[in-house]
Amino acid sequence: MKILIVEDEQDMLQNIQESLEKESYIVQIATNFTDASEKIGVYNYDCILLDIGLPDGNGLDLLKEIKKKELQDSVIIVSAKNSLDDKLKGLDFGADDYLSKPFHMAELNARIKAVLRRNQFGGKTNIELGNFSINPETREVTINNINIELNRKEFDILLYFVSNKKRLVRKTALAEHVWGDHIDQTDSFDFIYSQIKNLRKKLEANKADITIKSVYGMGYKLEGI
Amino acid sequence: MKLLNYTTTYFSILLLVLISVWAVLFYYAMFDEIYDSLDDGLENQKMLVIQYAEKDSTILRKQNFDESGYTIKKVPFSEIKNVKDQYRDTLMYMQNEEDYEPVRLLESVFKQNGDYYKIKVVTSMVEEDDQLQNLLLYLIILYVALLISILLLNNVFLRKVWRPFYKLVAQLKTFSIENNDEIQFQKTNIEEFSLLNTSIEKLLEKSKESYNSQKQFIENAAHELQTPLAISINKIELFLEENELHEKQAVKLISALENLERLTRLNKSLLLLSKIDNKQFTAKDQVDVNKLLHQQIEDFSDFATHKQVKFTIKENVQLSINMNRDLASILFANLIKNAVLHGKSETEVIIEINDILVAISNVSEEKELNSKQLFSRFYKSETTNKSTGLGLAISKAIVDKYQYNLQYNYSKKLHTFTIRF
């Protein structure tokens, strides 16, 4: 998988690059409009992370260029503006997703994986981890080919963990992803724990190859295969 | 007290003093003139009598005034030594009035055929007490007439003159810089008012300018903070992943991370507030309130379970409102979240939907909130120091944007927020 990060902020770029390389993607970078435009013209990417505010141009124009050339690259807009206008425009121009800064690395991972799945896998969308299998399209989970009944949130949590397997998933990131933006100001995320407990029970009872491990007070990690 | 009445009061007092002083002066001046004229008449009559006496010596023995108004009496020379003409007021019995009335009397001497005679001439005089009464009466009439004219002048003419002023004040009373109100200045020929108009116009212009730049500043500042926040949070996240840390070290870093996230929430809330203020949510939609509330109850159900709080929804009607969907969602979510957060465990959060209102209430041991400060930015009740203090300010801003009404009520441990559409 080849990913292009278009971002002018050096530290931001470095963070994203580091995080994506852990996922074994081939990562290329562009720090300005011209550079990005050249790279897009020459190479094909599976996914482009596009910052809107570039020093020498607007990321939206790059998006238009990509769409005009009918390139298959998926595009996720990353913007500090968090403005509804930009979001709507971006999605209108054909972006696959929109992420506003600041975001959690886990969230970026989940979004990239979702976009790649939609654009690449065609029919086969099952993600398999040992005897565990999850299908984001049909929302089915099987362990040893046995269907596991999960409620909506349990499924979302599990998919999020799978997208971030072997990586630290913080409670805040998980809460915001599964319960939405409105939950973010509640006094604690302890309420997540009961959902995790249920999930663990279901995984254990069916002898899944994966486990959800707690990491100190900071969050969880999906371990196993 | 209105300026008009204020000046009128002072003017009427001043007028009273002026008229009184004027009355005294007038009274004395008038009497001086009357005496002068009476005395001249008496002098003239005296001369006529003396001339007459040269022809008809019988009158030289006229002892009583009777019909003629004079008396003549022969006096020895010794008595008239150093006697000069003397005018004085005295009383005389008047037939018509059947009473003693004041008269003016001239006492003089003259010499005829070697004999000396004393002559007294009288003439009837103004009755001073009557005159005084009359004068007083007419002065009171004058005073009242003047007062009435002043009041009339004030109420008709001056009111007209002051009209631009009152119109301006009425507009300023309802003026709100947040609503970007415009003031309609009335044209006026009066220098002071046109000065007032231009001064206020300038003042408003400046205030609007600084208000707008302040709004813009908050939005820009919040935007600019996003990237450094993102970098810091992600750096710590990556660091935590890469390093096997001791629990103590991890706790410190997580605390830093949590505070950065708190800062992020604060920043997002500020950004949202200034976006609402800057009228960036223009799109409107027909929002099904019942559906939205059900969805939010579902969203908050895990949080509510954790807090041991139950939801009860009373749907008396199917309510639909025309507003921005995102804002509607934020508005209700903030209130529901608060209700769950502050709700006492083993109690209910009650959501009621009526024709014109949605009420969200929770039971809490917390004392009544200060409804005056409740909706102001960064208001915090004592128990939740992790909140941004902007949730209710955001709800209020949304409600204000659509000219709805958001109210807080407290009775017997029940805290209720009501939105009226």
XYZ file of C-alpha atoms in Angstrom:
646
model
C 0.000 0.000 0.000
C 1.383 3.357 -1.016
C 0.387 6.480 0.783
C 1.250 10.105 0.050
C 1.177 12.610 2.873
C 0.760 16.206 1.739
C 1.469 18.367 4.777
C 3.514 21.530 5.230
C 3.924 21.296 8.985
C 7.167 19.349 9.503
C 6.317 17.909 12.936
C 2.848 16.895 11.871
C 4.256 15.207 8.793
C 6.814 13.331 10.841
C 4.153 12.071 13.278
C 1.902 10.778 10.550
C 4.779 9.248 8.633
C 6.064 7.435 11.705
C 2.641 6.135 12.591
C 1.886 4.935 9.074
C 5.225 3.227 8.667
C 4.330 1.078 11.674
C 1.447 -0.201 9.586
C 3.966 -1.221 6.896
C 2.683 1.195 4.281
C 5.055 2.703 1.756
C 4.934 6.337 2.733
C 5.927 9.268 0.569
C 5.756 12.900 1.525
C 5.183 16.276 -0.071
C 5.463 19.516 1.852
C 4.008 21.907 -0.690
C 1.529 22.174 -3.525
C 4.044 21.981 -6.374
C 5.830 18.968 -4.957
C 2.531 17.201 -4.300
C 1.229 18.006 -7.767
C 4.368 16.529 -9.370
C 4.239 13.348 -7.292
C 0.560 12.811 -8.005
C 1.266 13.255 -11.701
C 4.048 10.668 -11.732
C 3.073 7.990 -9.218
C -0.052 6.170 -8.252
C -1.059 6.103 -4.615
C -3.596 4.020 -2.796
C -4.355 6.859 -0.480
C -3.447 10.544 -0.268
C -3.633 12.472 3.000
C -4.237 16.008 1.906
C -3.780 19.123 4.023
C -5.913 21.958 2.705
C -3.813 24.871 3.875
C -0.559 24.652 1.919
C 1.912 27.521 1.652
C 1.722 27.716 -2.143
C -1.838 26.668 -2.841
C -5.089 25.180 -1.702
C -5.298 21.417 -1.164
C -8.784 21.472 -2.657
C -7.248 22.395 -6.015
C -5.062 19.299 -5.815
C -8.171 17.280 -5.144
C -9.812 18.743 -8.240
C -6.712 17.865 -10.255
C -6.824 14.256 -9.038
C -10.481 13.951 -9.910
C -10.010 15.599 -13.300
C -7.332 13.078 -14.227
C -9.702 10.358 -13.061
C -7.009 8.883 -10.808
C -8.085 6.066 -8.540
C -6.232 7.426 -5.478
C -8.375 7.679 -2.375
C -8.181 11.077 -0.730
C -8.583 11.939 2.938
C -8.605 15.640 3.642
C -6.785 16.676 6.800
C -7.528 20.208 7.882
C -6.928 22.465 10.835
C -9.876 24.570 9.860
C -12.581 22.212 11.040
C -14.937 24.245 8.956
C -18.156 22.821 7.680
C -17.693 24.581 4.364
C -14.349 22.946 3.712
C -15.717 19.590 4.718
C -18.711 19.829 2.416
C -16.631 21.207 -0.434
C -14.010 18.500 0.018
C -16.563 15.713 0.006
C -18.353 17.370 -2.914
C -15.140 17.449 -4.927
C -14.807 13.726 -4.367
C -12.718 13.311 -1.238
C -13.312 9.978 0.481
C -13.158 11.329 4.007
C -12.439 14.391 6.052
C -10.455 14.536 9.290
C -9.987 17.681 11.299
C -6.940 18.398 13.413
C -6.234 17.481 16.089
C -6.971 13.780 15.704
C -5.768 10.598 17.340
C -3.351 8.402 15.419
C -5.707 5.500 15.993
C -8.491 7.469 14.314
C -6.316 8.228 11.309
C -5.463 4.542 11.051
C -9.096 3.528 11.174
C -10.066 6.075 8.540
C -7.264 5.077 6.167
C -8.129 1.409 6.523
C -11.809 2.078 5.911
C -11.047 4.085 2.778
C -8.588 1.494 1.477
C -11.094 -1.289 2.097
C -13.824 0.526 0.227
C -11.606 1.237 -2.777
C -9.406 -1.823 -2.985
C -10.951 -5.010 -1.786
C -13.855 -5.243 -4.109
C -15.953 -8.170 -2.950
C -13.658 -9.635 -0.379
C -13.823 -7.409 2.614
C -13.261 -9.919 5.366
C -10.412 -9.150 7.707
C -8.998 -12.317 9.216
C -6.868 -12.589 12.323
C -6.268 -16.275 13.046
C -9.582 -17.888 13.746
C -11.223 -14.470 14.040
C -12.891 -12.797 11.088
C -14.707 -9.502 10.806
C -16.594 -8.077 7.832
C -17.015 -4.287 7.895
C -19.613 -4.387 5.111
C -21.989 -7.012 6.436
C -20.996 -6.294 10.029
C -20.546 -9.990 10.708
C -18.024 -11.423 13.144
C -17.064 -15.069 13.222
C -14.701 -17.058 15.411
C -13.891 -20.519 14.111
C -16.623 -19.899 11.571
C -19.169 -19.479 14.312
C -21.212 -16.306 14.139
C -20.835 -14.045 17.157
C -23.714 -11.774 18.137
C -22.501 -8.256 18.846
C -24.413 -5.042 19.411
C -23.608 -1.974 17.321
C -21.119 -0.499 19.756
C -19.363 -3.778 20.445
C -18.898 -4.225 16.722
C -17.593 -0.676 16.255
C -15.149 -1.113 19.127
C -13.890 -4.384 17.734
C -13.455 -3.007 14.225
C -11.567 -0.043 15.631
C -9.264 -2.385 17.527
C -8.740 -4.502 14.419
C -7.854 -1.390 12.394
C -5.316 -0.566 15.086
C -4.151 -4.053 15.914
C -1.065 -4.238 18.098
C -1.228 -0.511 18.565
C -2.176 1.452 21.598
C -5.789 2.576 21.452
C -6.513 5.273 23.985
C -9.829 5.434 25.771
C -10.426 8.971 24.535
C -9.859 7.974 20.920
C -12.125 4.946 21.288
C -14.882 6.935 22.991
C -14.840 9.649 20.365
C -14.864 7.112 17.547
C -17.629 4.884 18.876
C -19.798 7.246 20.908
C -19.352 10.328 18.773
C -18.182 13.852 19.386
C -20.823 14.662 21.967
C -19.421 12.251 24.485
C -16.081 14.043 24.619
C -16.837 16.301 27.526
C -18.062 13.731 29.980
C -16.044 13.539 33.143
C -14.528 10.130 32.505
C -14.501 7.350 29.996
C -14.941 4.633 32.586
C -18.244 3.687 31.017
C -16.272 2.154 28.148
C -15.055 -0.519 30.504
C -18.299 -2.461 30.692
C -18.438 -2.743 26.908
C -14.848 -3.980 26.802
C -15.641 -6.500 29.524
C -18.514 -7.920 27.477
C -16.369 -8.121 24.378
C -13.612 -9.927 26.238
C -16.102 -12.456 27.574
C -17.380 -13.182 24.073
C -13.860 -13.496 22.651
C -12.726 -15.782 25.475
C -15.825 -17.952 25.440
C -15.254 -18.655 21.756
C -11.498 -19.141 22.168
C -10.568 -16.372 19.763
C -6.937 -15.940 18.756
C -7.142 -12.280 19.698
C -7.406 -10.623 23.111
C -7.989 -7.089 24.269
C -5.223 -6.158 26.651
C -5.388 -3.214 29.057
C -2.399 -0.881 29.043
C -2.017 0.834 32.423
C -4.628 3.536 32.725
C -4.215 4.733 29.185
C -6.134 2.350 27.020
C -6.107 -0.981 25.261
C -4.182 -2.996 22.751
C -5.450 -5.800 20.517
C -3.003 -8.687 20.885
C -2.745 -12.096 19.280
C -2.106 -12.760 15.630
C -37.476 63.161 36.304
C -37.505 64.275 32.703
C -35.306 67.150 31.708
C -38.425 69.037 30.587
C -40.139 68.758 33.955
C -36.890 69.426 35.738
C -36.368 72.761 34.015
C -40.042 73.583 34.355
C -39.884 73.090 38.117
C -36.888 75.366 38.454
C -38.364 77.853 36.070
C -41.646 78.043 38.008
C -39.814 78.618 41.291
C -37.701 81.330 39.727
C -40.791 82.833 38.186
C -42.527 82.933 41.568
C -39.619 84.827 43.140
C -39.373 87.171 40.178
C -43.076 87.983 40.165
C -43.116 88.547 43.945
C -40.200 90.978 43.812
C -41.690 92.608 40.779
C -45.079 92.915 42.596
C -43.531 94.735 45.581
C -41.663 97.128 43.340
C -44.711 97.685 41.181
C -46.881 98.302 44.224
C -44.635 100.999 45.618
C -44.041 102.627 42.266
C -47.769 102.717 41.587
C -48.627 104.250 44.954
C -45.845 106.738 44.603
C -47.405 107.855 41.339
C -50.920 107.916 42.824
C -49.800 110.071 45.772
C -47.940 112.341 43.447
C -50.979 112.843 41.310
C -53.346 113.271 44.310
C -51.006 115.756 45.911
C -50.819 117.760 42.699
C -54.628 117.838 42.611
C -54.810 118.997 46.239
C -52.252 121.726 45.578
C -54.255 122.891 42.608
C -57.505 122.875 44.582
C -55.846 124.807 47.409
C -54.770 127.514 44.979
C -58.247 127.644 43.449
C -59.818 128.026 46.924
C -57.396 130.763 47.932
C -58.111 132.634 44.683
C -61.816 132.225 45.291
C -61.455 133.468 48.832
C -60.193 136.824 47.534
C -63.545 137.349 45.842
C -65.810 135.754 48.436
C -64.580 136.255 51.960
C -67.455 134.182 53.385
C -65.634 130.994 52.704
C -62.886 132.132 55.032
C -65.074 130.931 57.852
C -65.866 127.530 56.429
C -65.407 125.206 59.398
C -66.620 121.880 57.960
C -65.703 119.896 54.882
C -69.249 119.024 53.996
C -69.712 118.921 50.249
C -66.789 121.112 49.223
C -63.842 119.171 50.545
C -62.014 121.989 52.326
C -61.989 124.006 55.581
C -60.492 127.399 56.376
C -59.718 128.589 59.823
C -58.190 131.833 60.983
C -55.084 131.286 63.048
C -52.808 133.648 65.007
C -49.390 134.319 63.516
C -47.630 132.523 66.355
C -49.208 129.232 65.253
C -48.087 129.372 61.654
C -44.469 130.079 62.350
C -42.379 127.361 60.684
C -45.459 125.690 59.256
C -44.928 124.262 55.797
C -47.344 122.540 53.396
C -48.088 119.168 54.858
C -49.629 116.177 53.120
C -50.903 113.285 55.165
C -53.279 110.324 55.152
C -56.239 110.384 57.446
C -59.706 108.974 57.828
C -63.002 110.683 57.154
C -66.560 109.545 57.503
C -68.074 108.844 54.100
C -71.795 109.006 53.659
C -71.972 106.517 50.848
C -69.835 103.879 52.484
C -71.218 104.664 55.953
C -67.759 104.186 57.266
C -64.473 105.946 57.810
C -62.497 105.812 54.616
C -58.919 106.897 53.922
C -58.486 110.353 52.477
C -55.507 112.464 51.470
C -55.284 115.781 53.265
C -53.262 118.929 52.484
C -52.722 121.324 55.322
C -51.420 124.755 54.377
C -51.546 128.422 55.461
C -52.143 131.586 53.554
C -52.352 135.268 54.282
C -55.216 137.466 53.257
C -55.828 141.072 54.206
C -53.204 140.805 56.931
C -54.788 137.790 58.589
C -53.414 134.256 58.557
C -55.590 131.312 57.682
C -55.045 127.600 57.863
C -56.581 125.672 54.970
C -57.232 121.913 54.806
C -58.074 120.279 51.487
C -59.089 116.620 51.219
C -59.622 114.228 48.421
C -60.754 110.633 48.599
C -58.025 108.080 48.194
C -57.423 104.575 46.869
C -58.283 101.954 49.438
C -54.897 100.327 49.942
C -56.150 96.972 51.247
C -58.532 96.614 48.317
C -55.801 97.580 45.966
C -53.425 95.070 47.510
C -55.995 92.325 47.176
C -56.636 93.160 43.566
C -52.979 93.263 42.801
C -52.411 89.869 44.423
C -55.298 88.313 42.530
C -54.080 89.570 39.181
C -50.548 88.474 39.929
C -51.709 84.959 40.736
C -53.661 84.899 37.484
C -50.558 86.076 35.645
C -48.401 83.448 37.349
C -50.774 80.607 36.551
C -51.146 81.832 32.996
C -47.380 81.870 32.587
C -47.020 78.384 34.059
C -49.676 77.011 31.751
C -47.956 78.576 28.775
C -44.626 77.071 29.790
C -46.151 73.635 30.237
C -47.901 73.906 26.907
C -44.691 75.009 25.289
C -42.811 72.105 26.797
C -45.362 69.501 25.930
C -46.079 70.583 22.432
C -43.144 72.448 21.089
C -40.235 71.122 23.087
C -41.500 67.574 22.811
C -41.302 67.963 19.092
C -37.832 69.375 19.378
C -36.716 66.482 21.567
C -38.291 63.808 19.400
C -35.069 62.800 17.596
C -33.410 62.419 20.965
C -36.060 60.083 22.354
C -36.153 58.080 19.131
C -32.405 57.628 19.347
C -32.587 56.578 22.981
C -35.368 54.087 22.220
C -33.183 52.510 19.540
C -30.150 52.410 21.787
C -32.203 50.669 24.458
C -32.834 47.650 22.230
C -29.517 47.841 20.411
C -27.461 44.687 20.468
C -24.039 44.489 18.941
C -24.336 40.719 18.660
C -27.313 41.015 16.317
C -25.480 43.524 14.176
C -28.308 46.029 14.688
C -28.412 49.282 12.736
C -29.398 52.621 14.276
C -31.555 54.926 12.136
C -30.388 58.474 12.781
C -33.058 61.194 12.372
C -32.079 64.336 10.571
C -32.142 67.320 12.881
C -31.352 71.020 12.613
C -30.402 71.247 16.248
C -26.661 71.349 16.643
C -26.507 69.431 19.927
C -28.592 66.567 18.570
C -26.677 66.279 15.353
C -23.493 66.269 17.430
C -24.978 63.484 19.536
C -25.915 61.572 16.379
C -22.468 61.774 14.848
C -20.789 60.910 18.157
C -22.951 57.833 18.627
C -22.476 56.829 15.018
C -18.716 56.964 15.461
C -18.862 55.141 18.767
C -20.983 52.350 17.287
C -18.736 52.034 14.304
C -15.712 51.639 16.546
C -17.466 49.192 18.858
C -18.664 47.075 15.945
C -15.213 47.087 14.483
C -13.566 45.941 17.681
C -16.351 43.443 18.347
C -15.888 41.913 14.927
C -12.131 41.837 15.146
C -12.406 40.237 18.572
C -14.746 37.577 17.190
C -12.403 37.031 14.311
C -9.471 36.879 16.698
C -11.022 34.087 18.763
C -11.747 32.094 15.632
C -8.277 32.630 14.200
C -6.580 31.894 17.502
C -8.557 28.678 17.876
C -7.624 27.655 14.332
C -3.973 28.377 14.849
C -3.946 26.282 18.015
C -5.235 23.155 16.265
C -2.000 22.170 14.539
C 0.364 22.560 17.529
C -2.167 20.661 19.627
C -2.372 17.916 17.043
C 1.407 17.634 16.871
C 1.806 17.494 20.657
C -0.932 14.928 21.186
C 0.301 12.685 18.393
C 3.912 12.911 19.541
C 2.971 11.737 23.026
C 0.753 9.012 21.593
C 3.633 7.713 19.493
C 6.021 7.978 22.416
C 3.706 5.974 24.652
C 3.484 3.270 22.011
C 7.178 3.000 21.394
C 8.452 2.922 24.922
C 7.941 0.449 27.696
C 7.401 2.910 30.478
C 7.198 2.481 34.216
C 3.754 3.119 35.497
C 4.876 6.348 37.190
C 6.302 7.719 33.955
C 3.262 6.678 31.978
C 0.909 8.332 34.468
C 2.712 11.644 34.065
C 2.645 11.517 30.295
C -0.993 10.496 30.275
C -1.836 13.378 32.513
C -0.104 15.715 30.068
C -1.966 14.075 27.219
C -5.311 14.360 28.955
C -4.747 18.035 29.596
C -3.819 18.589 25.973
C -7.041 16.857 25.034
C -8.917 19.077 27.442
C -7.321 22.048 25.751
C -8.433 20.625 22.425
C -12.028 20.351 23.620
C -11.887 23.880 24.954
C -10.492 25.060 21.668
C -13.157 23.238 19.677
C -15.880 24.689 21.877
C -14.511 28.199 21.461
C -14.339 27.682 17.741
C -17.908 26.421 17.695
C -19.077 29.385 19.746
C -17.433 31.915 17.476
C -18.791 30.099 14.447
C -22.296 30.364 15.845
C -21.660 34.019 16.645
C -20.235 34.609 13.192
C -23.367 33.071 11.697
C -21.586 30.285 9.874
C -24.373 27.770 10.329
C -26.730 29.011 7.682
C -28.152 25.770 6.326
C -31.572 24.954 7.758
C -33.453 21.720 7.850
C -36.689 20.318 9.186
C -35.467 18.468 12.293
C -37.550 15.688 13.804
C -37.003 16.393 17.500
C -38.454 13.093 18.735
C -36.199 11.086 16.477
C -33.160 13.153 17.353
C -33.766 12.799 21.087
C -34.252 9.038 20.810
C -31.002 8.779 18.950
C -29.184 10.814 21.565
C -30.660 8.788 24.398
C -29.226 5.770 22.619
C -25.849 7.522 22.228
C -25.708 8.370 25.906
C -27.167 5.091 27.147
C -23.797 3.543 28.088
C -22.740 6.667 29.871
C -26.106 6.757 31.664
C -25.843 3.095 32.649
C -22.399 3.786 34.039
C -23.782 6.704 36.073
C -26.759 4.535 37.113
C -29.199 7.012 35.656
C -32.290 6.056 33.627
C -33.918 7.937 30.781
C -37.643 8.580 30.664
C -39.023 10.273 27.584
C -42.515 11.766 27.594
C -43.597 12.432 24.049
C -46.814 14.398 24.129
C -46.507 15.409 20.473
C -44.422 14.811 17.385
C -42.280 17.934 17.302
C -40.464 19.172 14.243
C -38.425 22.371 14.123
C -36.738 24.248 11.327
C -33.088 24.762 12.209
C -29.559 23.665 11.444
C -29.287 19.921 12.047
C -25.794 20.018 13.558
C -26.729 22.819 15.920
C -29.927 21.053 16.985
C -27.888 17.981 17.740
C -25.304 19.952 19.748
C -28.025 21.834 21.629
C -29.827 18.721 22.882
C -26.657 16.684 23.390
C -25.191 19.336 25.679
C -28.298 19.410 27.847
C -28.727 15.643 27.970
C -25.047 15.164 28.752
C -25.278 17.669 31.599
C -28.381 15.992 32.976
C -26.694 12.575 32.993
C -23.429 13.959 34.331
C -25.094 15.709 37.267
C -27.904 13.225 37.778
C -27.948 11.409 41.093
C -27.508 7.665 40.764
C -30.706 5.553 40.888
C -32.759 8.494 39.555
C -34.231 9.425 36.200
C -33.388 11.958 33.550
C -36.767 13.070 32.253
C -37.123 14.413 28.732
C -40.480 15.926 27.890
C -41.611 17.004 24.436
C -44.564 19.377 24.130
C -46.060 21.548 21.389
C -43.677 24.382 21.931
C -41.021 23.127 24.258
C -38.564 20.446 25.222
C -37.752 20.092 28.916
C -34.832 18.054 30.217
C -34.600 17.489 33.945
C -32.477 15.547 36.376
C -32.472 14.963 40.120
C -29.395 16.138 41.954
C -28.249 16.856 45.474
C -26.438 19.901 44.143
C -27.952 23.161 45.244
C -29.802 25.469 42.895
C -27.553 26.862 40.179
C -27.055 30.541 39.687
C -29.377 31.148 36.768
C -27.832 34.526 36.074
C -24.330 33.182 35.477
C -25.263 29.708 34.352
C -25.167 30.489 30.653
C -22.116 32.708 30.677
C -18.845 31.442 29.257
C -16.603 29.504 31.615
C -19.256 29.191 34.300
C -18.543 26.081 36.342
C -20.406 24.479 39.166
C -18.130 23.279 41.943
C -18.386 19.584 41.174
C -17.134 19.339 37.611
C -13.735 20.865 37.183
C -13.038 18.890 34.027
C -15.758 20.491 31.964
C -14.903 23.309 29.611
C -17.551 25.554 31.100
C -18.721 26.311 27.592
C -21.446 23.697 27.062
C -24.319 25.797 28.330
C -22.914 28.940 26.730
C -22.980 27.082 23.411
C -26.563 25.925 23.995
C -27.541 29.482 24.844
C -25.810 30.833 21.740
C -27.697 28.341 19.574
C -31.002 29.151 21.235
C -30.341 32.886 20.851
C -29.440 32.470 17.210
C -32.921 31.127 16.488
C -34.618 33.421 19.003
C -35.788 30.495 21.047
C -35.709 30.614 24.811
C -33.593 28.548 27.200
C -34.520 28.571 30.857
C -33.314 26.925 34.016
C -35.675 26.016 36.862
C -35.098 24.413 40.189
C -37.572 22.906 42.582
C -37.087 20.197 45.188
C -33.805 18.803 43.875
C -35.159 18.748 40.318
C -33.000 20.748 37.906
C -34.820 21.492 34.656
C -33.683 23.106 31.445
C -36.490 24.156 29.126
C -36.153 25.174 25.501
C -39.147 27.056 24.135
C -39.446 27.289 20.368
